Coordinates of C-alpha atoms in Angstrom, one line a residue:
M1 CA -10.5 241.0 -52.2
L2 CA -8.9 239.0 -49.6
H3 CA -8.5 236.2 -52.0
A4 CA -7.1 238.2 -54.4
I5 CA -4.4 239.1 -52.1
V6 CA -3.3 235.7 -51.4
F7 CA -3.9 233.8 -55.0
L8 CA -3.0 236.8 -57.3
P9 CA 0.9 235.8 -56.7
L10 CA 0.2 232.2 -57.3
L11 CA -1.7 233.5 -60.5
G12 CA 1.6 235.3 -61.7
A13 CA 3.8 232.5 -60.7
I14 CA 1.4 229.9 -62.9
I15 CA 1.8 232.4 -65.9
A16 CA 5.5 233.2 -65.4
G17 CA 6.1 229.6 -64.9
F18 CA 4.3 227.6 -67.5
F19 CA 4.1 230.2 -70.0
G20 CA 7.2 232.2 -69.6
R21 CA 8.5 231.3 -73.2
Q22 CA 5.6 232.0 -74.7
I23 CA 5.1 235.3 -73.0
G24 CA 8.7 236.5 -73.3
D25 CA 11.3 237.9 -70.5
R26 CA 9.1 241.2 -70.4
G27 CA 5.6 239.7 -70.1
S28 CA 7.1 237.6 -67.2
Q29 CA 8.2 240.6 -65.7
I30 CA 5.1 242.7 -66.3
V31 CA 2.1 239.9 -65.3
T32 CA 4.3 238.9 -61.7
C33 CA 4.9 242.5 -61.1
A34 CA 1.4 243.6 -61.8
C35 CA 0.0 240.6 -59.8
M36 CA 2.4 241.6 -57.0
L37 CA 1.6 245.4 -57.1
V38 CA -2.0 244.8 -56.9
S39 CA -1.8 242.4 -54.3
A40 CA 0.2 244.8 -52.3
V41 CA -2.6 247.7 -52.7
L42 CA -5.2 245.5 -51.6
G43 CA -3.4 244.3 -48.7
W44 CA -3.1 248.0 -47.4
I45 CA -6.8 248.6 -48.1
T46 CA -7.4 245.1 -45.9
F47 CA -5.0 246.7 -43.3
Q48 CA -7.4 249.9 -42.9
D49 CA -10.6 248.0 -43.1
V50 CA -9.3 244.7 -40.9
A51 CA -7.0 246.5 -38.2
L52 CA -8.0 250.2 -38.3
A53 CA -11.8 249.7 -38.6
G54 CA -11.6 246.2 -36.4
N55 CA -13.4 244.2 -39.2
V56 CA -12.1 241.0 -38.4
R57 CA -13.3 237.9 -40.6
T58 CA -12.3 234.5 -41.8
V59 CA -13.0 233.3 -45.3
E60 CA -13.4 230.1 -46.4
V61 CA -12.0 228.6 -49.8
L62 CA -13.1 225.0 -49.7
T63 CA -13.1 222.3 -47.6
W64 CA -9.6 220.8 -47.8
I65 CA -9.6 217.6 -45.8
N66 CA -12.8 215.9 -44.6
S67 CA -12.1 212.5 -42.6
G68 CA -14.7 210.8 -40.3
N69 CA -15.0 213.3 -37.6
F70 CA -12.1 215.3 -38.9
E71 CA -12.5 218.3 -40.7
A72 CA -9.5 220.9 -42.1
N73 CA -11.2 223.7 -44.3
W74 CA -9.0 225.9 -46.1
A75 CA -9.9 229.4 -44.9
L76 CA -8.4 232.8 -44.9
K77 CA -8.2 234.4 -41.5
F78 CA -7.8 237.9 -41.4
D79 CA -7.6 239.8 -38.1
T80 CA -5.1 242.5 -36.8
L81 CA -1.8 240.2 -37.1
T82 CA -2.7 238.7 -40.2
A83 CA -3.1 242.2 -41.7
V84 CA 0.2 243.6 -40.3
M85 CA 1.9 240.4 -42.2
V86 CA 0.1 240.8 -45.2
I87 CA 1.3 244.7 -45.7
V88 CA 4.8 243.5 -44.7
V89 CA 5.1 240.5 -47.3
T90 CA 3.2 241.9 -49.7
T91 CA 4.7 245.4 -49.8
V92 CA 8.2 244.3 -49.8
S93 CA 7.6 241.7 -52.5
A94 CA 6.1 244.2 -54.4
M95 CA 9.3 246.3 -54.4
V96 CA 11.6 243.4 -54.7
H97 CA 9.6 242.4 -57.6
V98 CA 9.9 245.6 -59.2
Y99 CA 13.8 245.8 -58.2
S100 CA 14.7 242.4 -59.8
I101 CA 13.5 243.8 -63.3
G102 CA 17.1 245.8 -63.4
Y103 CA 18.6 243.7 -61.2
M104 CA 18.1 240.3 -63.5
S105 CA 18.3 242.3 -66.4
H106 CA 21.2 240.0 -67.9
D107 CA 20.1 236.7 -66.7
P108 CA 18.8 234.2 -69.1
N109 CA 15.9 233.0 -66.9
K110 CA 13.8 235.9 -65.8
P111 CA 10.8 234.0 -66.0
R112 CA 11.9 231.3 -63.9
F113 CA 13.5 233.9 -61.6
M114 CA 10.2 235.9 -61.1
A115 CA 7.7 233.0 -61.3
Y116 CA 10.0 231.6 -58.2
L117 CA 9.7 235.4 -56.3
S118 CA 6.1 235.1 -56.9
F119 CA 5.4 231.8 -55.8
F120 CA 7.7 232.3 -52.5
T121 CA 5.0 235.4 -51.7
F122 CA 2.2 233.1 -52.1
A123 CA 3.7 230.4 -50.0
M124 CA 4.3 233.0 -47.2
L125 CA 0.5 234.0 -47.0
M126 CA -0.7 230.7 -46.7
P127 CA 0.8 230.7 -43.0
V128 CA -0.3 234.5 -42.2
T129 CA -3.6 233.9 -43.2
A130 CA -4.4 230.4 -41.8
D131 CA -6.7 229.3 -39.2
N132 CA -5.7 225.8 -38.6
L133 CA -2.4 224.2 -38.0
I134 CA -2.7 222.0 -41.4
Q135 CA -2.9 224.5 -43.4
L136 CA -0.2 226.7 -41.4
F137 CA 1.9 224.0 -42.0
F138 CA 1.4 223.3 -45.8
G139 CA 2.5 226.9 -46.2
W140 CA 5.5 226.7 -43.7
E141 CA 6.7 223.9 -46.2
G142 CA 6.2 225.8 -49.1
V143 CA 8.2 228.4 -48.0
G144 CA 10.7 226.1 -48.0
V145 CA 10.5 224.5 -51.2
A146 CA 10.5 227.9 -52.2
S147 CA 13.5 229.0 -50.5
Y148 CA 15.5 225.7 -51.9
L149 CA 14.3 226.9 -55.5
L150 CA 15.6 230.5 -54.7
I151 CA 18.7 229.7 -52.9
G152 CA 20.0 227.1 -55.9
F153 CA 18.6 229.9 -58.5
W154 CA 22.2 229.5 -60.0
F155 CA 22.4 226.0 -59.7
H156 CA 25.7 225.8 -62.2
K157 CA 27.6 227.0 -59.2
P158 CA 28.4 224.4 -56.8
T159 CA 28.4 226.8 -53.8
A160 CA 24.9 227.4 -54.6
N161 CA 23.9 223.7 -54.9
A162 CA 25.1 223.4 -51.2
A163 CA 23.5 226.2 -49.9
A164 CA 19.9 225.1 -51.2
I165 CA 20.7 221.8 -49.7
K166 CA 21.8 223.0 -46.5
A167 CA 18.7 225.3 -46.0
F168 CA 16.1 222.8 -46.7
L169 CA 17.8 220.2 -44.3
V170 CA 18.6 222.5 -41.5
N171 CA 14.9 223.6 -42.1
R172 CA 13.8 219.9 -42.1
V173 CA 15.2 219.3 -38.5
G174 CA 13.0 222.4 -37.1
D175 CA 10.2 221.1 -39.3
F176 CA 10.2 217.9 -37.5
G177 CA 9.5 219.5 -34.3
F178 CA 6.9 221.7 -35.8
A179 CA 5.1 218.6 -36.8
L180 CA 5.6 217.1 -33.6
G181 CA 4.1 220.0 -31.7
I182 CA 1.0 219.9 -34.1
F183 CA 0.5 216.3 -33.2
G184 CA 0.8 217.2 -29.5
A185 CA -1.6 220.0 -30.0
F186 CA -4.2 217.5 -31.4
L187 CA -3.7 215.1 -29.0
L188 CA -4.3 218.0 -26.6
F189 CA -7.2 219.7 -27.7
D190 CA -8.7 217.2 -30.3
T191 CA -8.6 220.0 -32.7
I192 CA -5.9 221.7 -34.8
H193 CA -8.4 225.0 -35.5
L194 CA -6.5 227.6 -33.9
D195 CA -9.7 229.6 -32.4
S196 CA -10.6 226.1 -31.1
I197 CA -7.4 225.6 -29.1
F198 CA -7.2 229.0 -28.1
A199 CA -10.6 229.2 -26.4
T200 CA -9.5 225.9 -24.0
A201 CA -6.2 226.6 -23.4
A202 CA -6.7 227.9 -20.0
S203 CA -8.7 224.6 -19.3
K204 CA -5.5 222.5 -20.3
Q205 CA -2.9 224.1 -17.8
D206 CA -2.7 221.6 -15.1
T207 CA -2.5 218.9 -17.6
T208 CA 0.5 216.5 -18.6
L209 CA 1.6 214.5 -21.6
S210 CA 3.9 211.8 -21.8
F211 CA 7.1 212.6 -24.2
L212 CA 10.2 211.0 -24.1
G213 CA 9.8 208.5 -21.6
G214 CA 8.7 211.5 -19.1
E215 CA 5.6 213.1 -17.9
F216 CA 5.3 217.0 -18.6
D217 CA 3.1 220.0 -18.8
A218 CA 1.4 219.4 -22.1
I219 CA 1.2 222.8 -22.9
T220 CA 4.8 223.4 -22.4
V221 CA 5.8 220.3 -24.6
V222 CA 3.8 221.5 -27.3
C223 CA 5.1 225.2 -27.2
L224 CA 8.5 224.3 -26.8
L225 CA 8.0 221.8 -30.0
L226 CA 6.4 224.6 -31.9
F227 CA 9.4 227.2 -30.9
I228 CA 12.0 224.3 -32.1
G229 CA 10.1 224.9 -35.7
A230 CA 10.5 228.5 -35.4
M231 CA 14.0 228.3 -34.7
G232 CA 14.6 226.3 -38.0
K233 CA 12.6 229.2 -40.1
S234 CA 14.0 232.2 -38.2
A235 CA 17.4 231.0 -37.8
Q236 CA 18.1 231.0 -34.2
L237 CA 21.0 229.9 -32.5
G238 CA 21.6 226.3 -33.2
L239 CA 19.2 226.4 -36.7
H240 CA 20.7 229.4 -37.9
T241 CA 23.8 228.0 -40.1
W242 CA 21.8 228.2 -43.3
L243 CA 20.9 231.4 -43.1
P244 CA 24.6 232.9 -44.5
D245 CA 24.5 230.5 -47.0
A246 CA 21.3 231.4 -48.5
M247 CA 23.6 234.4 -49.8
E248 CA 24.4 231.9 -52.7
G249 CA 21.0 233.1 -54.2
P250 CA 20.6 236.5 -56.1
T251 CA 20.7 239.7 -53.9
P252 CA 16.7 240.4 -54.5
V253 CA 16.1 236.8 -52.7
S254 CA 18.4 237.7 -50.1
A255 CA 16.2 240.6 -49.4
L256 CA 13.1 238.7 -49.7
I257 CA 13.9 235.9 -47.8
H258 CA 15.6 238.0 -44.9
A259 CA 13.5 240.8 -44.6
A260 CA 9.7 239.7 -45.2
T261 CA 8.9 236.3 -45.6
M262 CA 10.8 233.1 -44.6
V263 CA 12.8 234.4 -41.5
T264 CA 9.9 236.3 -40.3
A265 CA 7.6 232.9 -40.4
G266 CA 8.9 231.9 -36.8
V267 CA 8.3 235.2 -34.9
F268 CA 4.6 235.3 -36.5
L269 CA 4.1 231.7 -35.2
I270 CA 5.1 232.2 -31.6
A271 CA 3.3 235.9 -31.6
R272 CA -0.2 233.7 -33.4
M273 CA 0.5 231.2 -30.5
S274 CA 0.3 233.7 -28.0
P275 CA -2.8 232.5 -26.1
L276 CA -0.9 229.3 -25.3
M277 CA 2.6 230.5 -24.8
E278 CA 1.3 232.6 -22.2
Y279 CA 0.0 229.8 -19.9
S280 CA 3.7 228.0 -20.2
E281 CA 6.7 230.4 -18.3
T282 CA 8.9 227.5 -18.5
A283 CA 8.5 228.3 -23.1
L284 CA 8.3 231.8 -22.8
A285 CA 11.9 231.8 -20.9
V286 CA 13.6 229.2 -23.0
V287 CA 12.5 231.7 -26.0
T288 CA 13.9 234.7 -24.2
V289 CA 17.1 232.8 -23.6
I290 CA 17.6 231.7 -26.9
G291 CA 16.5 235.2 -28.6
A292 CA 18.9 236.7 -26.5
A293 CA 21.8 234.6 -26.9
T294 CA 21.1 234.6 -31.1
A295 CA 21.3 238.6 -31.1
F296 CA 24.4 238.7 -29.4
F297 CA 26.2 235.8 -31.1
A298 CA 25.1 237.1 -34.5
A299 CA 26.5 240.4 -34.1
T300 CA 29.9 239.4 -33.0
I301 CA 30.2 237.7 -36.4
G302 CA 28.7 240.8 -38.0
M303 CA 31.8 242.5 -37.0
T304 CA 34.3 240.2 -38.7
Q305 CA 32.8 239.5 -41.9
T306 CA 34.1 240.9 -45.2
D307 CA 31.3 240.0 -47.6
I308 CA 28.6 243.0 -47.7
K309 CA 25.5 240.6 -47.9
R310 CA 27.0 238.2 -44.9
V311 CA 27.3 240.9 -43.0
I312 CA 23.4 242.3 -43.5
A313 CA 22.5 238.3 -43.3
Y314 CA 23.9 238.1 -39.6
S315 CA 22.6 241.4 -39.0
T316 CA 19.2 239.7 -40.1
C317 CA 19.7 237.0 -37.5
S318 CA 20.9 239.3 -34.8
Q319 CA 17.5 241.1 -35.4
L320 CA 15.5 238.1 -35.5
G321 CA 17.2 237.5 -32.0
Y322 CA 15.7 240.9 -30.7
M323 CA 12.1 239.9 -32.0
F324 CA 12.3 236.6 -30.1
F325 CA 13.5 237.7 -26.8
A326 CA 10.5 240.3 -27.2
L327 CA 8.3 237.4 -27.5
G328 CA 9.7 235.5 -24.9
V329 CA 8.8 238.4 -22.5
S330 CA 5.3 238.7 -23.7
A331 CA 6.0 241.7 -25.7
Y332 CA 4.3 240.3 -28.7
S333 CA 3.2 243.7 -30.3
A334 CA 7.1 245.1 -29.9
A335 CA 8.4 241.9 -31.5
I336 CA 5.7 242.0 -34.7
F337 CA 6.3 246.0 -34.5
H338 CA 10.1 245.5 -34.7
L339 CA 9.4 242.6 -37.4
M340 CA 7.4 245.6 -39.4
T341 CA 9.8 248.0 -39.4
H342 CA 12.7 245.5 -39.8
A343 CA 11.1 244.7 -42.9
F344 CA 11.8 247.9 -44.3
F345 CA 15.0 248.6 -43.5
K346 CA 16.4 245.4 -43.9
A347 CA 15.2 245.0 -47.6
L348 CA 16.5 248.3 -48.2
L349 CA 19.6 247.2 -47.0
F350 CA 19.8 244.6 -49.1
L351 CA 18.5 246.2 -52.1
G352 CA 21.2 248.9 -51.4
A353 CA 23.9 246.2 -51.2
G354 CA 22.8 244.7 -54.1
S355 CA 22.9 248.0 -56.2
V356 CA 26.5 248.1 -54.8
I357 CA 27.1 244.7 -56.3
H358 CA 25.6 245.8 -59.4
A359 CA 28.1 249.1 -59.8
M360 CA 31.0 247.1 -58.6
S361 CA 31.1 244.3 -61.5
D362 CA 29.5 241.8 -59.3
E363 CA 32.3 242.3 -56.2
Q364 CA 30.5 241.1 -52.9
D365 CA 33.9 241.8 -50.8
M366 CA 34.3 245.2 -49.1
R367 CA 37.8 244.9 -48.9
K368 CA 38.0 245.4 -52.7
M369 CA 35.6 248.2 -52.6
G370 CA 36.2 251.8 -51.4
G371 CA 36.0 255.2 -53.0
I372 CA 32.3 255.2 -54.7
Y373 CA 30.1 257.4 -52.6
K374 CA 30.3 259.9 -55.3
Q375 CA 29.8 257.8 -58.4
I376 CA 26.7 256.2 -56.4
P377 CA 25.0 259.2 -54.4
F378 CA 21.8 257.9 -54.6
T379 CA 22.7 254.5 -53.2
Y380 CA 24.9 255.7 -50.9
A381 CA 22.1 258.0 -49.2
M382 CA 19.6 254.8 -49.2
M383 CA 22.6 252.7 -47.1
W384 CA 22.8 255.6 -44.7
I385 CA 19.1 255.8 -44.2
G386 CA 19.1 251.8 -43.6
S387 CA 21.9 251.7 -41.6
L388 CA 20.5 254.5 -39.0
A389 CA 17.9 252.9 -38.8
L390 CA 19.2 249.6 -38.0
A391 CA 21.5 251.1 -35.7
G392 CA 18.4 252.3 -34.1
L393 CA 19.1 256.1 -33.7
P394 CA 16.5 258.7 -33.3
F395 CA 14.4 259.3 -34.9
F396 CA 14.5 256.4 -37.8
A397 CA 12.2 253.0 -37.8
G398 CA 14.6 250.8 -35.7
F399 CA 14.9 253.7 -33.0
Y400 CA 11.4 253.4 -32.0
S401 CA 11.1 249.4 -32.3
K402 CA 14.1 247.8 -30.8
D403 CA 14.1 250.5 -28.2
I404 CA 10.8 249.3 -27.1
I405 CA 12.0 245.8 -27.1
L406 CA 14.9 246.8 -24.9
E407 CA 12.6 248.7 -22.5
A408 CA 10.4 245.9 -22.4
A409 CA 13.0 243.3 -21.3
Y410 CA 14.1 245.3 -18.5
A411 CA 10.6 245.8 -17.7
A412 CA 10.0 242.2 -17.3
H413 CA 12.0 241.9 -13.9
S414 CA 13.0 238.9 -14.2
T415 CA 16.4 237.1 -14.2
V416 CA 15.9 236.1 -18.3
G417 CA 14.8 239.4 -18.6
Y418 CA 17.9 241.2 -17.7
L419 CA 19.8 238.8 -19.3
A420 CA 18.3 239.4 -22.6
F421 CA 18.2 243.5 -22.0
C422 CA 22.4 243.2 -21.4
L423 CA 22.6 241.0 -24.2
G424 CA 20.5 242.8 -26.4
M425 CA 22.7 246.3 -25.4
A426 CA 25.8 244.7 -26.0
A427 CA 24.3 243.4 -29.5
A428 CA 23.0 247.1 -29.9
L429 CA 26.9 248.3 -29.4
M430 CA 27.9 245.8 -31.9
T431 CA 25.2 246.5 -34.8
A432 CA 26.1 250.4 -34.9
F433 CA 29.7 249.3 -35.0
Y434 CA 29.4 246.8 -38.3
S435 CA 26.7 249.0 -39.7
W436 CA 29.3 251.8 -40.3
R437 CA 32.1 249.6 -40.4
L438 CA 30.6 248.3 -43.8
L439 CA 29.4 252.3 -45.1
I440 CA 33.1 253.3 -44.8
M441 CA 34.6 250.3 -46.4
T442 CA 32.1 250.0 -49.1
F443 CA 31.9 253.8 -50.0
H444 CA 35.1 255.6 -47.9
G445 CA 38.8 255.6 -48.7
P446 CA 40.5 254.9 -51.7
P447 CA 39.5 252.9 -54.3
R448 CA 40.4 249.0 -53.4
A449 CA 39.2 248.0 -56.6
S450 CA 41.1 247.6 -60.0
A451 CA 41.1 250.3 -62.5
E452 CA 38.7 248.8 -65.0
V453 CA 36.1 248.0 -62.4
M454 CA 36.3 251.6 -61.1
S455 CA 35.6 252.7 -64.6
H456 CA 32.2 251.2 -64.8
V457 CA 30.9 252.0 -61.3
H458 CA 27.8 253.8 -62.1
E459 CA 24.3 254.7 -60.3
S460 CA 21.6 251.6 -60.8
T461 CA 18.7 252.6 -63.2
L462 CA 14.8 254.2 -62.2
V463 CA 13.7 250.7 -61.8
M464 CA 16.0 249.4 -59.2
T465 CA 16.6 253.0 -57.2
V466 CA 12.2 253.6 -56.8
P467 CA 12.3 250.5 -54.8
L468 CA 14.6 251.6 -53.0
F469 CA 13.5 254.9 -52.0
I470 CA 9.9 253.4 -51.4
L471 CA 11.3 251.4 -48.6
A472 CA 13.5 254.1 -47.5
I473 CA 10.0 255.9 -46.8
G474 CA 8.9 253.3 -44.6
A475 CA 12.7 252.8 -42.9
V476 CA 12.3 256.6 -41.7
F477 CA 8.6 257.1 -41.0
A478 CA 7.3 253.7 -40.2
G479 CA 8.4 253.6 -36.2
W480 CA 7.1 257.0 -36.0
L481 CA 3.7 256.4 -37.5
G482 CA 2.9 253.1 -36.0
Y483 CA 4.4 253.6 -32.4
N484 CA 1.2 254.8 -30.9
T485 CA -1.1 252.3 -32.8
F486 CA 1.3 249.1 -32.7
V487 CA 3.0 249.6 -28.9
G488 CA 1.7 253.0 -27.4
S489 CA -1.9 254.0 -26.1
N490 CA -4.1 252.8 -29.1
M491 CA -2.0 249.2 -28.4
D492 CA -5.1 247.2 -26.8
A493 CA -7.7 248.5 -29.1
F494 CA -5.4 248.0 -32.4
W495 CA -4.3 244.3 -31.6
G496 CA -7.8 243.4 -29.8
S497 CA -8.1 239.7 -29.6
S498 CA -5.1 238.6 -32.3
L499 CA -2.5 238.9 -29.4
L500 CA -3.1 237.5 -25.8
V501 CA -1.0 238.7 -22.6
L502 CA -2.1 237.7 -19.3
E503 CA -2.4 240.1 -16.5
G504 CA 1.0 240.7 -14.6
H505 CA 2.7 240.0 -18.1
N506 CA 2.1 243.4 -20.0
T507 CA 5.5 244.4 -20.2
V508 CA 5.0 246.5 -23.0
E509 CA 3.0 248.9 -21.1
A510 CA 5.5 248.6 -18.2
A511 CA 8.2 249.3 -21.0
H512 CA 6.6 253.1 -20.7
H513 CA 7.9 253.9 -17.0
V514 CA 11.2 252.4 -17.2
P515 CA 13.9 254.3 -15.7
L516 CA 15.1 257.2 -18.1
W517 CA 18.8 255.5 -18.4
V518 CA 17.1 252.6 -19.7
K519 CA 15.5 254.6 -22.5
L520 CA 18.9 256.6 -23.3
A521 CA 21.2 253.8 -23.3
P522 CA 20.3 252.4 -26.7
I523 CA 21.2 255.5 -28.3
V524 CA 24.3 256.1 -26.0
V525 CA 25.9 252.5 -27.0
G526 CA 24.6 253.4 -30.7
V527 CA 26.7 256.6 -31.0
V528 CA 29.9 254.7 -29.2
G529 CA 29.5 252.0 -31.8
I530 CA 29.2 254.2 -34.8
T531 CA 32.3 256.5 -33.1
L532 CA 34.4 253.1 -32.5
A533 CA 33.8 252.5 -36.5
Y534 CA 34.8 255.9 -37.6
V535 CA 38.1 256.0 -36.0
I536 CA 38.7 252.3 -36.5
Y537 CA 38.3 252.5 -40.0
M538 CA 38.2 256.3 -41.1
L539 CA 40.6 258.1 -39.0
R540 CA 42.8 255.3 -38.4
P541 CA 42.7 252.9 -41.5
G542 CA 45.1 250.3 -40.6
S543 CA 44.3 249.9 -36.9
A544 CA 41.8 247.3 -37.8
D545 CA 44.3 244.9 -39.2
R546 CA 46.5 245.6 -36.3
I547 CA 43.5 245.0 -33.5
A548 CA 42.8 241.8 -35.5
S549 CA 46.3 240.5 -35.0
A550 CA 46.5 241.1 -31.6
V551 CA 43.5 239.3 -30.6
Q552 CA 44.0 236.8 -33.5
P553 CA 42.4 233.5 -31.8
V554 CA 39.1 235.7 -31.0
Y555 CA 39.7 237.3 -34.3
S556 CA 39.4 233.8 -35.8
F557 CA 36.8 232.4 -33.5
L558 CA 34.2 235.1 -34.4
F559 CA 35.4 235.0 -38.4
N560 CA 34.9 231.5 -38.7
K561 CA 31.2 232.0 -37.1
W562 CA 32.1 230.2 -33.6
Y563 CA 33.3 227.4 -35.7
F564 CA 29.5 225.9 -35.6
D565 CA 29.6 224.7 -39.2
E566 CA 32.7 222.9 -38.3
L567 CA 31.2 221.4 -35.3
Y568 CA 28.1 220.0 -37.3
D569 CA 30.2 218.8 -40.0
W570 CA 32.1 217.0 -36.6
L571 CA 28.8 216.0 -35.3
F572 CA 26.4 215.4 -37.8
V573 CA 27.6 215.3 -41.5
R574 CA 30.4 213.3 -41.3
P575 CA 29.1 210.8 -38.8
A576 CA 25.8 211.0 -41.4
L577 CA 28.0 210.1 -44.5
R578 CA 30.2 207.5 -42.6
L579 CA 26.6 205.5 -42.0
G580 CA 25.5 206.1 -45.1
R581 CA 28.6 204.9 -47.0
F582 CA 28.5 201.7 -44.7
F583 CA 25.0 201.0 -45.5
W584 CA 25.7 201.8 -49.3
K585 CA 28.6 199.6 -49.8
T586 CA 28.1 197.0 -47.2
G587 CA 24.6 197.0 -46.6
D588 CA 23.1 197.4 -49.8
G589 CA 26.4 196.4 -51.8
D590 CA 27.9 193.1 -49.9
I591 CA 24.9 191.9 -48.1
I592 CA 21.7 192.4 -49.9
D593 CA 23.2 192.3 -53.1
G594 CA 26.1 189.7 -52.5
Y595 CA 23.8 187.4 -51.1
G596 CA 20.7 188.4 -53.2
P597 CA 20.5 188.9 -57.0
D598 CA 24.5 188.8 -57.3
G599 CA 24.9 185.9 -55.2
V600 CA 22.2 184.0 -56.9
S601 CA 23.7 184.9 -60.3
A602 CA 26.8 184.0 -59.3
A603 CA 26.2 180.5 -57.8
A604 CA 24.7 179.8 -60.8
K605 CA 27.2 181.0 -62.9
F606 CA 29.5 178.8 -60.9
L607 CA 27.6 175.6 -61.1
A608 CA 27.1 176.0 -64.3
G609 CA 30.7 176.6 -65.4
R610 CA 31.3 173.1 -63.5
A611 CA 28.7 171.6 -65.5
S612 CA 29.7 172.6 -69.0
A613 CA 33.3 171.4 -67.9
M614 CA 31.7 167.9 -67.4
Q615 CA 31.1 168.0 -71.5
S616 CA 34.2 166.9 -72.7
G617 CA 33.1 165.7 -76.2
F618 CA 34.8 161.8 -75.3
V619 CA 32.3 158.8 -75.6
Y620 CA 33.8 157.1 -73.2
H621 CA 33.5 159.8 -70.5
Y622 CA 30.1 159.4 -70.9
A623 CA 30.1 155.8 -71.2
F624 CA 32.0 155.6 -67.4
A625 CA 29.7 158.4 -65.9
M626 CA 26.7 156.4 -67.1
L627 CA 28.3 153.4 -65.4
I628 CA 28.8 155.3 -62.2
G629 CA 25.1 155.9 -62.3
V630 CA 24.1 152.3 -62.7
V631 CA 26.2 151.3 -59.5
V632 CA 24.8 154.4 -57.6
I633 CA 21.4 153.2 -58.4
L634 CA 21.8 149.7 -58.0
S635 CA 23.5 150.3 -54.4
W636 CA 20.9 152.5 -53.2
Y637 CA 18.1 149.9 -54.1
L638 CA 19.9 146.7 -52.9
I639 CA 20.9 148.7 -49.4
F640 CA 17.2 149.6 -48.8
H641 CA 15.1 147.4 -51.0
G642 CA 17.1 144.4 -51.3
G643 CA 15.8 142.7 -48.2

């Protein structure tokens, strides 16, 4: 059964990818969806067996690498953390697969798309079931390849190609750090097996490591390098620029990448490495600061964007920031809890946005929508549920998971913890604001689309609405049902040894005893954010433009995403292009080719030309040349041998 969970998506990908023409569009959709649905059902059965019943186990697939004393097996590690990730990945992916049947109904490349989706799912299941760092890295890179294929699925669009390349390259920056972290872990522990690393982590607390010309705490170096990898995959501040551009792929791709797969890989990695992270206060502090900054930064941008998918994308970036600063204050269980609830309501929002785009004839600009809530009432209701969960209002899923993160940050009673709490509260206010801004601009007010577009607005088919309904159930009930198990009274028994929290770091337990105002504050700021959006965009529709004009520099700064793309273009892209052009034109063209094959051939041509010019065809010219030759030879002989 455990093998089937992981390899059924791969089987579906192979069949649809290599035999799609033979079995046709419908056959490819049926095969991939069936494989994913079975994998999801088995995932839930495994969750009950592993997480709830406590039957933790590791199943070996094959011996992968065996070189001297080094051995790395391909094995599937199933503990509570893995079981949670498996149900998140398989459930959301199954819904996305089914939804794609309707959304991609007019696309001519359905088998290729379904194959990519299934391969993406398999690639994500690889790191979450890995029992060693090599296997984890293998799946990690597989996710990167799959994201490149899916983001650039519509490769005839230059923007899609550019977005795919950007995502691939930015993630390679993070992956370089991740690879160095693996090397460092092997150097420090002489193994890449996770259980062996965790068992000896405590004994390495005082060990130092030479890095970049200095001696540093070894565990801190390894943890920070691994975190760089997590920053790339999970789009944290500095390595986030690929994430909004990933919207160039089809909407189901956005839902899969941003809800359950790629971006959650970094959160999973840090949670998995909790037995190592706990021994480095510095690494935890860095994770906290970066996460809090990301939550705030992305929320500020989300307030100004006009593309419906980009608003939700920056929302994802912000929520990932919450997860990371939860990890930084040792609230690993709260981070994974929010990862799970977020997967449901964020997939719901993305697929709901896809339903809107589908109804609006592929229009994504919210400024060209409005007045459609009566035409697509089911989608409207689903977007409400997703937005309520995202804003963290009682009693939706986000209320339980986001609030416990904020409470844990406050309960850490540290400088970085208070910083995370403050930035998280500000982000919560902005999250509620841009969520209702999206709802109002998309569904309310006078129609701003053309009459032709409005005449075609219609509700999506059942194959698209049923996945929305199932995800909505998770968005409503996942928090309430999982609270006690994930972060409440049953927390210790549930997580077991899959997460390690040292004595004095149990911020989740402390979060239950924070002052009442800390518990109420997220609700208050959420209501304030919703009220502001309602007043600005519903009661006084023209006031948004007036506010933007009044604070034009600030608005432009936020609308242009803090100019990170422009900054990176100036710092890295242009110099790299200039350097590449120099090596191409001067190094390769002028020097290597100029003095190498091209130079030799030019010299040979020149000499041949001169030699041919001497062939005049006149006998006296040849006789004169012979005479000169005789004189030269005689002179040489007399000079050197005449005596």
